Every structure is written in C-alpha cells, then in structure tokens.
Short mmCIF file of C-alpha atoms and ligand atoms in Angstrom, two decimals:
data_model
loop_
_atom_site.label_atom_id
_atom_site.label_comp_id
_atom_site.label_asym_id
_atom_site.label_seq_id
_atom_site.Cartn_x
_atom_site.Cartn_y
_atom_site.Cartn_z
CA MET A 1 9.92 -3.44 -20.38
CA LEU A 2 8.45 -6.86 -20.39
CA PRO A 3 6.15 -7.87 -23.21
CA GLY A 4 2.58 -7.06 -22.21
CA SER A 5 3.67 -4.40 -19.78
CA GLY A 6 3.39 -0.62 -19.75
CA ALA A 7 0.73 1.00 -21.84
CA ALA A 8 -0.51 -2.31 -23.12
CA LEU A 9 -0.93 -3.55 -19.54
CA ALA A 10 -2.73 -0.42 -18.49
CA ARG A 11 -5.13 -0.85 -21.39
CA CYS A 12 -5.92 -4.46 -20.55
CA LEU A 13 -6.41 -3.69 -16.88
CA PRO A 14 -10.10 -3.51 -15.87
CA THR A 15 -11.15 -0.30 -14.22
CA CYS A 16 -11.23 -1.85 -10.73
CA LEU A 17 -7.47 -2.55 -10.95
CA ARG A 18 -6.55 0.85 -12.31
CA ASP A 19 -8.50 2.95 -9.86
CA TRP A 20 -8.74 1.73 -6.23
CA ARG A 21 -11.40 4.25 -5.51
CA GLN A 22 -13.82 2.52 -7.80
CA PRO A 23 -15.91 -0.36 -6.35
CA THR A 24 -14.36 -3.64 -7.36
CA ARG A 25 -16.26 -5.47 -10.14
CA ILE A 26 -15.85 -8.94 -11.49
CA CYS A 27 -12.59 -8.92 -13.49
CA SER A 28 -11.80 -11.14 -16.41
CA VAL A 29 -8.00 -10.52 -16.25
CA ASN A 30 -6.19 -12.56 -13.75
CA THR A 31 -2.69 -12.49 -15.20
CA MET A 32 -0.56 -9.43 -15.47
CA LYS A 33 2.98 -8.70 -16.62
CA THR A 34 5.04 -5.78 -15.34
CA ASP A 35 8.65 -4.77 -14.67
CA CYS A 36 8.28 -4.63 -10.89
CA VAL A 37 5.49 -5.86 -8.60
CA ILE A 38 5.48 -4.52 -5.07
CA ALA A 39 3.65 -6.31 -2.30
CA GLY A 40 2.44 -3.76 0.24
CA GLY A 41 1.20 -0.26 -0.18
CA GLY A 42 2.69 1.18 3.05
CA PRO A 43 5.29 4.00 3.13
CA ALA A 44 8.01 1.80 1.55
CA GLY A 45 5.84 0.37 -1.18
CA MET A 46 4.05 3.51 -2.21
CA MET A 47 7.24 5.57 -2.29
CA LEU A 48 9.04 2.97 -4.35
CA GLY A 49 6.03 2.61 -6.67
CA LEU A 50 5.93 6.38 -7.23
CA LEU A 51 9.67 6.73 -7.81
CA LEU A 52 9.95 3.75 -10.18
CA ALA A 53 6.93 4.87 -12.21
CA ARG A 54 8.39 8.38 -12.34
CA ALA A 55 11.61 6.87 -13.72
CA GLY A 56 9.67 5.14 -16.50
CA VAL A 57 9.51 1.64 -14.94
CA ASP A 58 6.19 -0.16 -15.23
CA VAL A 59 5.12 -1.01 -11.65
CA VAL A 60 2.24 -2.72 -9.96
CA VAL A 61 1.56 -2.16 -6.25
CA LEU A 62 -0.59 -4.80 -4.51
CA GLU A 63 -2.23 -3.65 -1.25
CA LYS A 64 -4.29 -6.12 0.73
CA HIS A 65 -6.69 -3.51 2.22
CA ALA A 66 -9.44 -1.68 0.41
CA ASP A 67 -8.12 1.71 1.48
CA PHE A 68 -5.42 3.40 3.59
CA LEU A 69 -7.84 4.24 6.47
CA ARG A 70 -6.70 1.72 9.02
CA ASP A 71 -5.77 1.63 12.60
CA PHE A 72 -3.21 4.14 13.92
CA ARG A 73 0.17 3.20 12.41
CA GLY A 74 2.36 5.99 13.39
CA ASP A 75 2.38 9.37 11.80
CA THR A 76 5.80 10.97 11.99
CA ILE A 77 7.31 12.39 8.82
CA HIS A 78 10.93 13.28 9.39
CA PRO A 79 12.82 16.29 7.93
CA SER A 80 14.76 13.94 5.64
CA THR A 81 11.52 12.51 4.22
CA LEU A 82 10.35 16.08 3.69
CA ASP A 83 13.58 16.70 1.80
CA VAL A 84 12.61 13.82 -0.49
CA MET A 85 9.24 15.46 -1.03
CA HIS A 86 11.07 18.63 -1.85
CA GLU A 87 13.31 16.87 -4.39
CA LEU A 88 10.14 15.41 -5.98
CA GLY A 89 8.76 18.98 -6.27
CA LEU A 90 5.77 18.04 -4.00
CA LEU A 91 6.72 19.66 -0.73
CA ASP A 92 4.65 22.86 -0.96
CA GLU A 93 1.55 20.90 -1.90
CA PHE A 94 2.23 18.33 0.82
CA LEU A 95 2.65 21.06 3.51
CA ARG A 96 -0.82 22.45 2.61
CA ARG A 97 -2.33 19.19 3.92
CA PRO A 98 -3.44 19.35 7.60
CA HIS A 99 -0.49 18.49 9.82
CA ASP A 100 1.30 19.48 13.04
CA GLU A 101 4.89 20.52 13.37
CA LEU A 102 6.99 19.59 16.35
CA ARG A 103 10.16 21.53 17.00
CA GLU A 104 11.26 20.16 20.36
CA VAL A 105 11.22 16.95 22.37
CA ALA A 106 11.22 17.18 26.15
CA VAL A 107 11.17 14.61 28.94
CA ARG A 108 9.91 14.80 32.51
CA VAL A 109 11.43 12.35 34.98
CA GLY A 110 9.78 12.58 38.40
CA ASP A 111 9.75 16.34 39.03
CA GLU A 112 12.59 17.22 36.72
CA GLN A 113 12.05 18.31 33.07
CA ALA A 114 14.65 18.56 30.28
CA THR A 115 14.53 19.38 26.56
CA LEU A 116 16.31 16.58 24.64
CA ALA A 117 16.14 17.49 21.04
CA ASP A 118 15.71 20.76 19.11
CA PHE A 119 14.87 20.37 15.41
CA ARG A 120 15.22 24.09 14.58
CA HIS A 121 18.81 23.60 13.37
CA VAL A 122 18.64 20.37 11.34
CA PRO A 123 20.27 20.90 7.90
CA THR A 124 17.14 20.28 5.90
CA HIS A 125 14.39 22.34 4.25
CA CYS A 126 11.92 21.81 7.05
CA LYS A 127 13.21 22.25 10.55
CA PHE A 128 10.56 20.30 12.28
CA LEU A 129 9.08 16.86 12.69
CA MET A 130 5.84 16.68 10.80
CA MET A 131 2.88 14.83 12.27
CA MET A 132 0.32 13.62 9.73
CA PRO A 133 -1.89 10.55 9.82
CA GLN A 134 -0.18 7.81 7.77
CA TRP A 135 -3.27 7.36 5.62
CA ASP A 136 -3.01 10.99 4.53
CA PHE A 137 0.62 10.56 3.57
CA LEU A 138 -0.13 7.35 1.62
CA ASP A 139 -3.15 8.94 -0.01
CA PHE A 140 -0.92 11.85 -1.11
CA LEU A 141 1.68 9.53 -2.59
CA ALA A 142 -1.03 7.39 -4.29
CA GLY A 143 -2.67 10.50 -5.75
CA HIS A 144 0.52 11.60 -7.46
CA ALA A 145 1.62 8.07 -8.53
CA ARG A 146 -1.74 7.44 -10.20
CA LYS A 147 -1.08 10.36 -12.56
CA LEU A 148 1.82 8.31 -14.04
CA PRO A 149 0.86 5.91 -16.84
CA SER A 150 3.31 3.21 -15.73
CA PHE A 151 1.93 3.06 -12.13
CA HIS A 152 -0.80 0.60 -11.22
CA LEU A 153 -2.25 0.22 -7.81
CA VAL A 154 -4.36 -2.84 -7.08
CA MET A 155 -6.29 -2.59 -3.75
CA ARG A 156 -7.75 -5.59 -2.01
CA ALA A 157 -4.96 -7.79 -3.48
CA GLU A 158 -3.22 -9.81 -0.82
CA ALA A 159 0.08 -11.34 -2.01
CA GLN A 160 0.04 -14.97 -0.95
CA ARG A 161 2.78 -16.91 -2.71
CA LEU A 162 5.73 -16.46 -4.94
CA LEU A 163 6.17 -17.80 -8.41
CA ILE A 164 9.65 -19.26 -8.67
CA ASP A 165 11.21 -20.65 -11.88
CA GLU A 166 14.64 -22.31 -11.69
CA GLY A 167 15.59 -20.67 -8.44
CA ARG A 168 14.52 -17.18 -9.54
CA VAL A 169 11.49 -15.36 -8.22
CA THR A 170 9.38 -14.45 -11.30
CA GLY A 171 6.16 -13.20 -9.83
CA VAL A 172 3.61 -13.26 -7.16
CA VAL A 173 0.06 -14.67 -6.73
CA ALA A 174 -2.42 -12.51 -4.93
CA ARG A 175 -5.89 -13.17 -3.59
CA THR A 176 -8.43 -10.63 -4.77
CA PRO A 177 -12.27 -10.56 -4.36
CA GLU A 178 -12.42 -11.87 -7.94
CA GLY A 179 -10.10 -14.78 -7.38
CA GLU A 180 -6.39 -15.25 -7.84
CA LEU A 181 -4.34 -12.58 -9.61
CA GLU A 182 -0.97 -13.75 -10.96
CA VAL A 183 1.52 -10.93 -11.57
CA ARG A 184 4.76 -11.88 -13.48
CA ALA A 185 7.63 -9.41 -13.09
CA ALA A 186 11.38 -9.05 -13.42
CA LEU A 187 11.42 -7.94 -9.73
CA VAL A 188 9.22 -8.77 -6.80
CA VAL A 189 9.52 -6.37 -3.83
CA GLY A 190 8.44 -7.36 -0.33
CA ALA A 191 7.26 -4.13 1.20
CA ASP A 192 4.52 -5.89 3.19
CA GLY A 193 5.62 -4.88 6.68
CA ARG A 194 6.85 -6.59 9.77
CA HIS A 195 4.80 -9.80 9.30
CA SER A 196 5.88 -10.03 5.63
CA THR A 197 4.36 -12.91 3.70
CA ILE A 198 6.85 -12.37 0.87
CA ARG A 199 9.78 -12.76 3.23
CA ALA A 200 8.30 -15.92 4.71
CA GLN A 201 7.51 -17.37 1.31
CA ALA A 202 11.11 -16.70 0.24
CA GLY A 203 12.38 -18.55 3.29
CA LEU A 204 14.16 -15.40 4.52
CA GLN A 205 14.51 -15.50 8.34
CA PRO A 206 14.92 -12.24 10.33
CA GLN A 207 17.29 -12.05 13.27
CA ASP A 208 15.22 -11.01 16.34
CA PHE A 209 16.98 -8.64 18.69
CA GLY A 210 14.19 -8.49 21.29
CA ALA A 211 12.47 -5.64 23.11
CA PRO A 212 11.61 -5.16 26.79
CA MET A 213 8.41 -3.29 26.09
CA ASP A 214 5.15 -3.16 24.12
CA VAL A 215 3.22 0.06 23.52
CA LEU A 216 -0.43 0.98 24.18
CA TRP A 217 -1.51 3.72 21.78
CA LEU A 218 -4.41 5.91 22.81
CA ARG A 219 -5.86 9.44 22.55
CA VAL A 220 -6.90 12.07 25.08
CA SER A 221 -8.16 15.51 24.22
CA ARG A 222 -5.75 18.46 24.39
CA LEU A 223 -6.40 21.94 25.73
CA ALA A 224 -4.78 25.24 24.87
CA ALA A 225 -3.10 25.46 28.32
CA ASP A 226 -1.41 22.03 27.96
CA PRO A 227 2.32 21.69 27.57
CA PRO A 228 3.52 22.06 23.91
CA ASP A 229 4.84 19.67 21.30
CA LEU A 230 6.12 16.24 22.21
CA PHE A 231 7.36 14.96 25.45
CA GLY A 232 7.95 11.90 27.53
CA GLN A 233 7.11 11.34 31.16
CA VAL A 234 8.78 8.78 33.32
CA ASP A 235 8.11 7.44 36.75
CA ALA A 236 8.68 4.14 38.58
CA GLY A 237 7.64 1.32 36.31
CA ARG A 238 5.97 3.66 33.77
CA MET A 239 6.72 5.68 30.63
CA LEU A 240 4.37 7.81 28.65
CA VAL A 241 5.11 9.64 25.42
CA MET A 242 2.65 12.35 24.46
CA ILE A 243 2.54 13.86 20.98
CA ALA A 244 0.54 17.11 20.47
CA ARG A 245 -1.85 16.58 17.58
CA GLY A 246 -4.10 19.62 17.27
CA ASP A 247 -6.97 19.17 19.70
CA TYR A 248 -5.81 15.75 21.04
CA TRP A 249 -2.79 14.06 22.49
CA GLN A 250 -1.58 10.89 20.84
CA CYS A 251 -0.26 8.88 23.75
CA ALA A 252 2.11 5.94 23.82
CA LEU A 253 2.09 4.15 27.19
CA LEU A 254 5.11 1.78 27.45
CA ILE A 255 4.32 -1.49 29.24
CA PRO A 256 6.50 -4.50 29.96
CA LYS A 257 6.83 -6.87 26.99
CA GLY A 258 3.96 -9.37 26.76
CA SER A 259 1.82 -7.63 29.46
CA GLY A 260 -0.82 -6.39 26.98
CA ASP A 261 -3.38 -9.01 27.98
CA VAL A 262 -2.85 -8.26 31.72
CA TRP A 263 -3.52 -4.62 31.08
CA ARG A 264 -6.56 -5.43 28.97
CA GLY A 265 -7.88 -7.56 31.74
CA ARG A 266 -7.56 -4.67 34.17
CA GLY A 267 -9.67 -2.53 31.93
CA VAL A 268 -9.70 1.16 31.26
CA ALA A 269 -9.70 2.03 34.97
CA ALA A 270 -6.02 0.94 35.12
CA LEU A 271 -5.24 3.14 32.15
CA HIS A 272 -6.88 6.19 33.92
CA GLU A 273 -4.76 5.49 36.99
CA ALA A 274 -1.51 5.11 34.94
CA LEU A 275 -2.17 8.29 32.92
CA LEU A 276 -3.08 10.33 35.98
CA GLY A 277 0.02 8.98 37.85
CA LEU A 278 2.21 10.37 35.05
CA SER A 279 0.21 13.42 33.89
CA PRO A 280 -2.06 14.55 36.78
CA TRP A 281 -2.91 17.63 34.74
CA LEU A 282 -4.98 15.45 32.40
CA GLY A 283 -7.59 15.29 35.18
CA GLU A 284 -11.12 14.25 34.15
CA ARG A 285 -10.02 13.88 30.57
CA VAL A 286 -8.65 10.39 31.17
CA LYS A 287 -12.28 9.34 31.51
CA GLU A 288 -12.70 9.92 27.79
CA LEU A 289 -11.23 6.34 27.63
CA THR A 290 -14.24 4.14 28.07
CA ASP A 291 -13.83 1.26 25.59
CA TRP A 292 -10.59 -0.69 25.40
CA ASP A 293 -11.33 -2.37 22.11
CA GLU A 294 -12.27 0.79 20.34
CA GLN A 295 -9.81 3.25 21.83
CA VAL A 296 -6.61 1.31 22.69
CA LYS A 297 -4.24 -0.21 20.13
CA LEU A 298 -1.48 -2.56 21.23
CA LEU A 299 1.83 -2.31 19.35
CA SER A 300 3.87 -5.47 19.95
CA VAL A 301 7.38 -4.03 19.68
CA THR A 302 9.76 -5.97 17.50
CA VAL A 303 13.30 -5.17 16.48
CA ASP A 304 14.58 -7.53 13.80
CA ARG A 305 16.64 -7.59 10.58
CA LEU A 306 17.08 -9.87 7.67
CA ARG A 307 20.64 -11.17 6.99
CA GLU A 308 19.88 -11.38 3.29
CA TRP A 309 17.47 -8.83 1.89
CA ALA A 310 17.56 -10.17 -1.63
CA MET A 311 17.55 -13.33 -3.72
CA PRO A 312 17.30 -13.64 -7.51
CA GLY A 313 14.28 -11.65 -8.59
CA LEU A 314 13.29 -10.54 -5.05
CA LEU A 315 14.11 -7.75 -2.67
CA CYS A 316 12.72 -6.85 0.84
CA ILE A 317 12.62 -3.27 2.07
CA GLY A 318 11.12 -1.33 4.94
CA ASP A 319 9.72 -3.21 7.96
CA ALA A 320 9.82 -6.46 5.87
CA ALA A 321 13.62 -6.21 5.93
CA HIS A 322 14.01 -4.60 9.36
CA ALA A 323 11.34 -3.90 11.98
CA MET A 324 12.34 -0.96 14.09
CA SER A 325 11.75 -0.12 17.74
CA PRO A 326 9.37 2.83 18.18
CA ILE A 327 12.21 4.77 19.89
CA GLY A 328 12.72 7.96 17.79
CA GLY A 329 9.66 7.15 15.66
CA VAL A 330 11.98 6.40 12.70
CA GLY A 331 10.24 3.35 11.13
CA ILE A 332 8.36 5.28 8.44
CA ASN A 333 11.43 7.37 7.64
CA LEU A 334 13.64 4.39 7.18
CA ALA A 335 11.02 2.69 5.02
CA VAL A 336 10.98 5.74 2.75
CA GLN A 337 14.72 5.97 2.65
CA ASP A 338 15.00 2.33 1.58
CA ALA A 339 12.50 3.06 -1.20
CA VAL A 340 14.47 6.10 -2.38
CA ALA A 341 17.73 4.10 -2.49
CA ALA A 342 16.11 1.10 -4.18
CA ALA A 343 14.50 3.29 -6.90
CA ARG A 344 17.81 5.06 -7.54
CA LEU A 345 19.79 1.86 -7.76
CA LEU A 346 17.24 -0.31 -9.66
CA ALA A 347 15.39 1.96 -12.10
CA GLN A 348 18.03 1.76 -14.79
CA PRO A 349 18.64 -2.02 -14.64
CA LEU A 350 14.86 -2.57 -14.68
CA ARG A 351 14.39 -0.29 -17.66
CA GLU A 352 17.22 -1.99 -19.52
CA HIS A 353 16.27 -5.55 -18.46
CA GLU A 354 19.57 -6.04 -16.79
CA LEU A 355 18.52 -6.64 -13.25
CA ASP A 356 20.71 -9.15 -11.48
CA LEU A 357 21.33 -10.16 -7.96
CA ASP A 358 24.30 -7.88 -7.60
CA ALA A 359 22.02 -4.85 -8.25
CA LEU A 360 19.63 -6.03 -5.52
CA ARG A 361 22.47 -6.64 -3.07
CA ARG A 362 23.71 -3.08 -3.69
CA VAL A 363 20.43 -1.89 -2.15
CA GLN A 364 21.10 -3.94 0.95
CA ARG A 365 24.72 -2.73 1.13
CA ARG A 366 23.51 0.84 0.85
CA ARG A 367 20.82 0.62 3.46
CA GLU A 368 21.97 -1.96 5.92
CA TRP A 369 24.55 0.25 7.62
CA PRO A 370 22.10 3.09 8.54
CA VAL A 371 19.56 0.49 9.74
CA ARG A 372 22.23 -1.21 11.93
CA VAL A 373 23.38 2.13 13.41
CA VAL A 374 19.76 3.18 14.35
CA GLN A 375 18.90 -0.35 15.66
CA ARG A 376 22.09 -0.41 17.79
CA MET A 377 21.14 2.98 19.25
CA GLN A 378 17.53 1.74 19.92
CA LEU A 379 18.71 -1.48 21.52
CA THR A 380 21.06 0.49 23.77
CA MET A 381 18.22 2.86 24.85
CA GLN A 382 15.91 -0.12 25.37
CA ASP A 383 18.48 -2.03 27.56
CA ARG A 384 19.98 0.90 29.49
CA LEU A 385 16.97 3.23 29.88
CA ILE A 386 13.60 1.66 29.20
CA ALA A 387 14.05 -1.85 30.71
CA PRO A 388 15.37 -0.53 34.13
CA ILE A 389 12.58 2.08 34.27
CA LEU A 390 9.85 -0.44 33.52
CA ALA A 391 11.35 -2.81 36.15
CA SER A 392 11.78 -0.09 38.79
CA THR A 393 9.47 0.22 41.84
CA GLY A 394 11.15 3.16 43.60
CA PRO A 395 11.73 6.75 42.58
CA VAL A 396 13.37 7.32 39.15
CA ARG A 397 16.07 9.92 38.62
CA MET A 398 16.86 11.79 35.45
CA PRO A 399 19.79 9.95 33.83
CA GLY A 400 22.98 12.03 33.61
CA PHE A 401 23.14 12.22 29.80
CA LEU A 402 19.54 13.45 29.59
CA ARG A 403 20.35 16.12 32.20
CA MET A 404 23.33 17.25 30.07
CA LEU A 405 21.10 17.63 27.02
CA GLY A 406 18.70 19.71 29.12
CA ARG A 407 21.51 21.98 30.33
CA PHE A 408 23.35 22.62 27.10
CA PRO A 409 21.14 23.68 24.17
CA LEU A 410 23.93 23.04 21.62
CA LEU A 411 23.97 19.35 22.59
CA ARG A 412 20.28 19.04 21.78
CA ARG A 413 21.11 19.41 18.08
CA ILE A 414 22.79 15.99 18.06
CA PRO A 415 19.67 13.93 18.88
CA ALA A 416 17.59 16.20 16.59
CA TRP A 417 19.99 15.48 13.70
CA PHE A 418 20.05 11.77 14.51
CA ILE A 419 16.28 11.49 14.64
CA GLY A 420 15.42 13.99 11.95
CA VAL A 421 18.08 13.34 9.37
CA GLY A 422 19.87 10.18 10.41
CA VAL A 423 22.95 8.52 8.96
CA ARG A 424 23.26 8.40 5.20
CA PRO A 425 20.10 10.26 4.13
CA GLU A 426 18.95 9.27 0.65
CA HIS A 427 18.29 11.63 -2.27
CA VAL A 428 16.00 11.22 -5.27
CA ALA A 429 17.90 10.60 -8.52
C1 FAD B 1 0.78 1.23 16.29
C2 FAD B 1 2.05 1.61 15.59
C3 FAD B 1 2.56 2.85 15.80
C4 FAD B 1 3.74 3.23 15.14
N1 FAD B 1 4.28 4.47 15.33
C5 FAD B 1 5.31 4.97 14.60
C6 FAD B 1 5.71 6.31 14.60
O1 FAD B 1 5.16 7.13 15.36
N2 FAD B 1 6.71 6.70 13.76
C7 FAD B 1 7.29 5.82 12.88
O2 FAD B 1 8.18 6.21 12.13
N3 FAD B 1 6.86 4.55 12.81
C8 FAD B 1 5.88 4.08 13.60
N4 FAD B 1 5.47 2.81 13.52
C9 FAD B 1 6.19 1.94 12.58
C10 FAD B 1 5.86 2.27 11.18
O3 FAD B 1 4.44 2.37 11.00
C11 FAD B 1 6.54 1.32 10.22
O4 FAD B 1 7.95 1.19 10.48
C12 FAD B 1 6.38 1.74 8.82
O5 FAD B 1 5.01 1.95 8.45
C13 FAD B 1 6.99 0.70 7.89
O6 FAD B 1 6.61 0.93 6.56
P1 FAD B 1 6.48 -0.27 5.53
O7 FAD B 1 6.00 0.35 4.30
O8 FAD B 1 7.80 -1.01 5.50
O9 FAD B 1 5.48 -1.28 6.16
P2 FAD B 1 3.93 -1.08 6.64
O10 FAD B 1 3.67 0.30 6.99
O11 FAD B 1 3.69 -2.15 7.60
O12 FAD B 1 3.18 -1.32 5.29
C14 FAD B 1 2.96 -2.59 4.75
C15 FAD B 1 1.75 -2.56 3.87
O13 FAD B 1 1.63 -3.81 3.27
C16 FAD B 1 0.28 -4.27 3.34
N5 FAD B 1 0.35 -5.71 3.32
C17 FAD B 1 0.75 -6.54 4.31
N6 FAD B 1 0.74 -7.84 3.92
C18 FAD B 1 0.41 -7.79 2.58
C19 FAD B 1 0.22 -8.77 1.56
N7 FAD B 1 0.45 -10.06 1.81
N8 FAD B 1 -0.18 -8.37 0.34
C20 FAD B 1 -0.37 -7.08 0.07
N9 FAD B 1 -0.21 -6.11 0.96
C21 FAD B 1 0.14 -6.47 2.20
C22 FAD B 1 -0.23 -3.68 4.64
O14 FAD B 1 -1.66 -3.61 4.60
C23 FAD B 1 0.45 -2.33 4.61
O15 FAD B 1 -0.30 -1.36 3.97
C24 FAD B 1 4.40 2.36 14.18
C25 FAD B 1 3.82 1.14 13.99
C26 FAD B 1 2.64 0.77 14.63
C27 FAD B 1 2.05 -0.66 14.36
#
C-alpha cells in the first residue's frame, strides 16, 4: 500500500467522499493517495473497484455523476456475469432484486418468425438473460463494495487530466463541487466509457470500425397477451428489437447511421408510423410517445478498439478500451469480464507494489482476443444483415442461416452460448 492509503486514507476522507449518498459539503482534503484510482463508476469501474477492494487493495472510484440514476444505458446482465455474482457469493441476493428473465430470442422477418437463441442450455448457473436497469446493478455493486474498508467511492468527481511523472502516469486530477481533487496512485484505470477522457489524456487513439446504424431507444406499454420475451422485427428499411420488461417494452429502433436528426425533425408521428409498420399489434399504444426529448434516447453506435490498452501506470478497460456494437447486448458483460480479469491479474502486484507495464499488458493480452472475436461477429452482422436491410426498399426475406436456426432447436444453443457465455469467460480469483 502507498503511504497515506488504506485505513489512514479512509480516516482522512471527509464524509462526503466516503458516502456518496450524503449531500456533498465543503471538503478541506483535496489530495488523496491510494493504490488504484478508477475513473468511471460504470459496470467496468464498479466491478473492478469491488474486486480489488475485496482482494485487499486500496481503491478510489471517481464517478462524475451524483448518482447512478441516469438515462437508459442498457440493462442486460448475461449468464456469465451472473456466474461472477455467484462466485462472489452475491447471486441469491442479486436475484431477489426486481428483474426480468429472458430465455429465448426470436425474430420476425416479414410474415415469417423464427427462434434464434435458446438460453435454457447454457453451461452456467442461470440459464437466462437477466434484464435489470443498469442503475440497480451499479447500486448493488456499490452497496457491497462500500462495506469494504479499502473501497472509496467519490461521486460528482469528474476525472479531467492525468498526472504524469517521467513518462509514468502517477495519478489523476478530478473536478468536484469543492474544487480540484488530486488522487495519486500506483495505477490509474480508465473505465470512463466510450468517450473516455482518460484515454484521450493519455494520447491513446482507438481504431474506429464504423457502423451502418444508430439506435433510437424508447418504451411502449406491454399487455399480457403480447408476444413473450425478446424479439426482433424486420421489414424493408426498418428493424425493431423489443425486450419484454414487466409492464413495458423496451424498444430499439435501428435507423441509418447519422439519421437521428432527420428522425427527430419528423417528430413522434414518424415513430408511431414506424412502430405500427413493424408491430401493428401495438395499436393505440404507440400514441404513448408524445415527447421526443423526454421519451426517446439516441444511441450513436460506435465500434472501436484501442491498439494499446496500457502505458506505464495506466490501463483502459470496458468501453474506454473497446466500444461494442449493440448487437447481442454484450457491452456490459464484456466490461464486467475485463474488470474480473484485471482484478485477478493486478491485485497481487498492486498489493506487493510490483506493478509494471508487463502486468498491465497481460490484461490486454487476456481480454483483447474475446473482444476481437465478438467485434468481428458484430461487424459481419452489421455489414451482411443490418446494412442491407436498412438500405432495402422492397420486401425482405428471412436470411437462410436464421431460417436454419428456426428449424433446428439444437442449433439455437450456439448463438445462446455465444451471447450468454462468450469466448473465454472470466472467473473471480
Ligand atoms: C442507450 C444505450 C443502450 C445500451 N444498451 C445495451 C444493452 O442492452 N446491453 C449491453 O450490454 N450494453 C448496452 N449498451 C452499452 C453498455 O451500456 C456499455 O457497453 C457498458 O455500460 C460499458 O461499461 P463501462 O463501465 O465500460 O462504461 P460506461 O457504462 O459508459 O460507464 C462509464 C462511467 O464513467 C463515468 N464517467 C465518464 N467520464 C468520466 C470522467 N471523466 N470522470 C469520472 N467518471 C466518468 C460515466 O458517468 C459512467 O458512469 C448500451 C449503451 C447505451 C448508451
């Protein structure tokens, strides 16, 4: 541990820095020392913070927002992440939180319907895809992490620049309501998402692989007689993914890349028309959408990856290292898997003050291959399936490989395994 870290640090922290639920007060301390400072309290940052603190590493997580209750950010928790929760001994308690369980994914193309994935056979504890608002997931992780003496979560702290001494990153400066907070650490982790400040400050440039689509996220109420679970609907120039969430449908309408403003200009009437064109059974319910700004969220789809995830004293994980396409809804899962691998590989060197660049590069070597495999699959789907559909004006036919999945139930286990478990699932040390 660094001098001034651990229990000593916790003691010198004012209440507002120890407990994010407390209203922030004027703080006198503006310098902290710790073993690891993580910028970003998303799935990657919170999971890494919890795991490192659990392994006895002193860790500070900086989150720029005041709470986790933000816009919709995706809410799939995959079976492999649920296995991580099981390994942490938290699964039963986690499953008691309100959630939905999806066991099948189906698609309707024109008038033809096929089931594409069946999660009932994945080799994990939970044989379903869990749907839980991301803020509930983060709140759960934060609740458990905060019980650990070496975990410190600082809300309303936006990491703005890196401290660099002789070519090595030695800390981060964050903006807080009380002024600047300087956190010195043996390791800075950029877990601050797809528009990562840490990555930009370090001069790390992601390779952009492009995407033909953006996504409009919106909600429509759900009735008992509606179709079950999760399914996609496809027609000329349009794709809609509907995820059953209790009494509402979480809908993702795929639109051509960069056309968000055009859609916004057309207003909610264009949305009503698009939804009814794909799901006529929604009927009058589409009229629940009355206010674009309040009810529609645009996801600008990005698929990118850093060539180098690390430099001396710094590591990027999750979306900061690789933004994923929404295909398969795997972004959260991969962020969590990165965190699990990073904690397993770095806890000991951090505890023993022997962290070097090789250790950080081991994390990239471990995680880059699964990310590449998933991104390759997503790019193939984007180019071969989504781009032609969004560009089509005539009738769309069910692609042959989707029809095969629909016909042969055994084959449906393959996409379920790929989405639900993925290549090289990580395990808690
Ligand atoms: C609208 C939308 C829908 C999505 N749907 C899905 C889905 O269904 N399934 C799925 O798996 N994935 C989905 N994703 C992607 C998924 O949310 C991400 O892949 C995943 O959250 C990545 O986790 P992360 O921890 O790496 O980054 P993020 O979740 O982006 O977390 C980064 C955190 O860092 C904080 N932060 C940012 N900058 C700073 C800073 N400078 N200082 C301090 N804190 C900072 C942010 O506030 C945030 O809390 C969706 C994304 C969006 C935007």
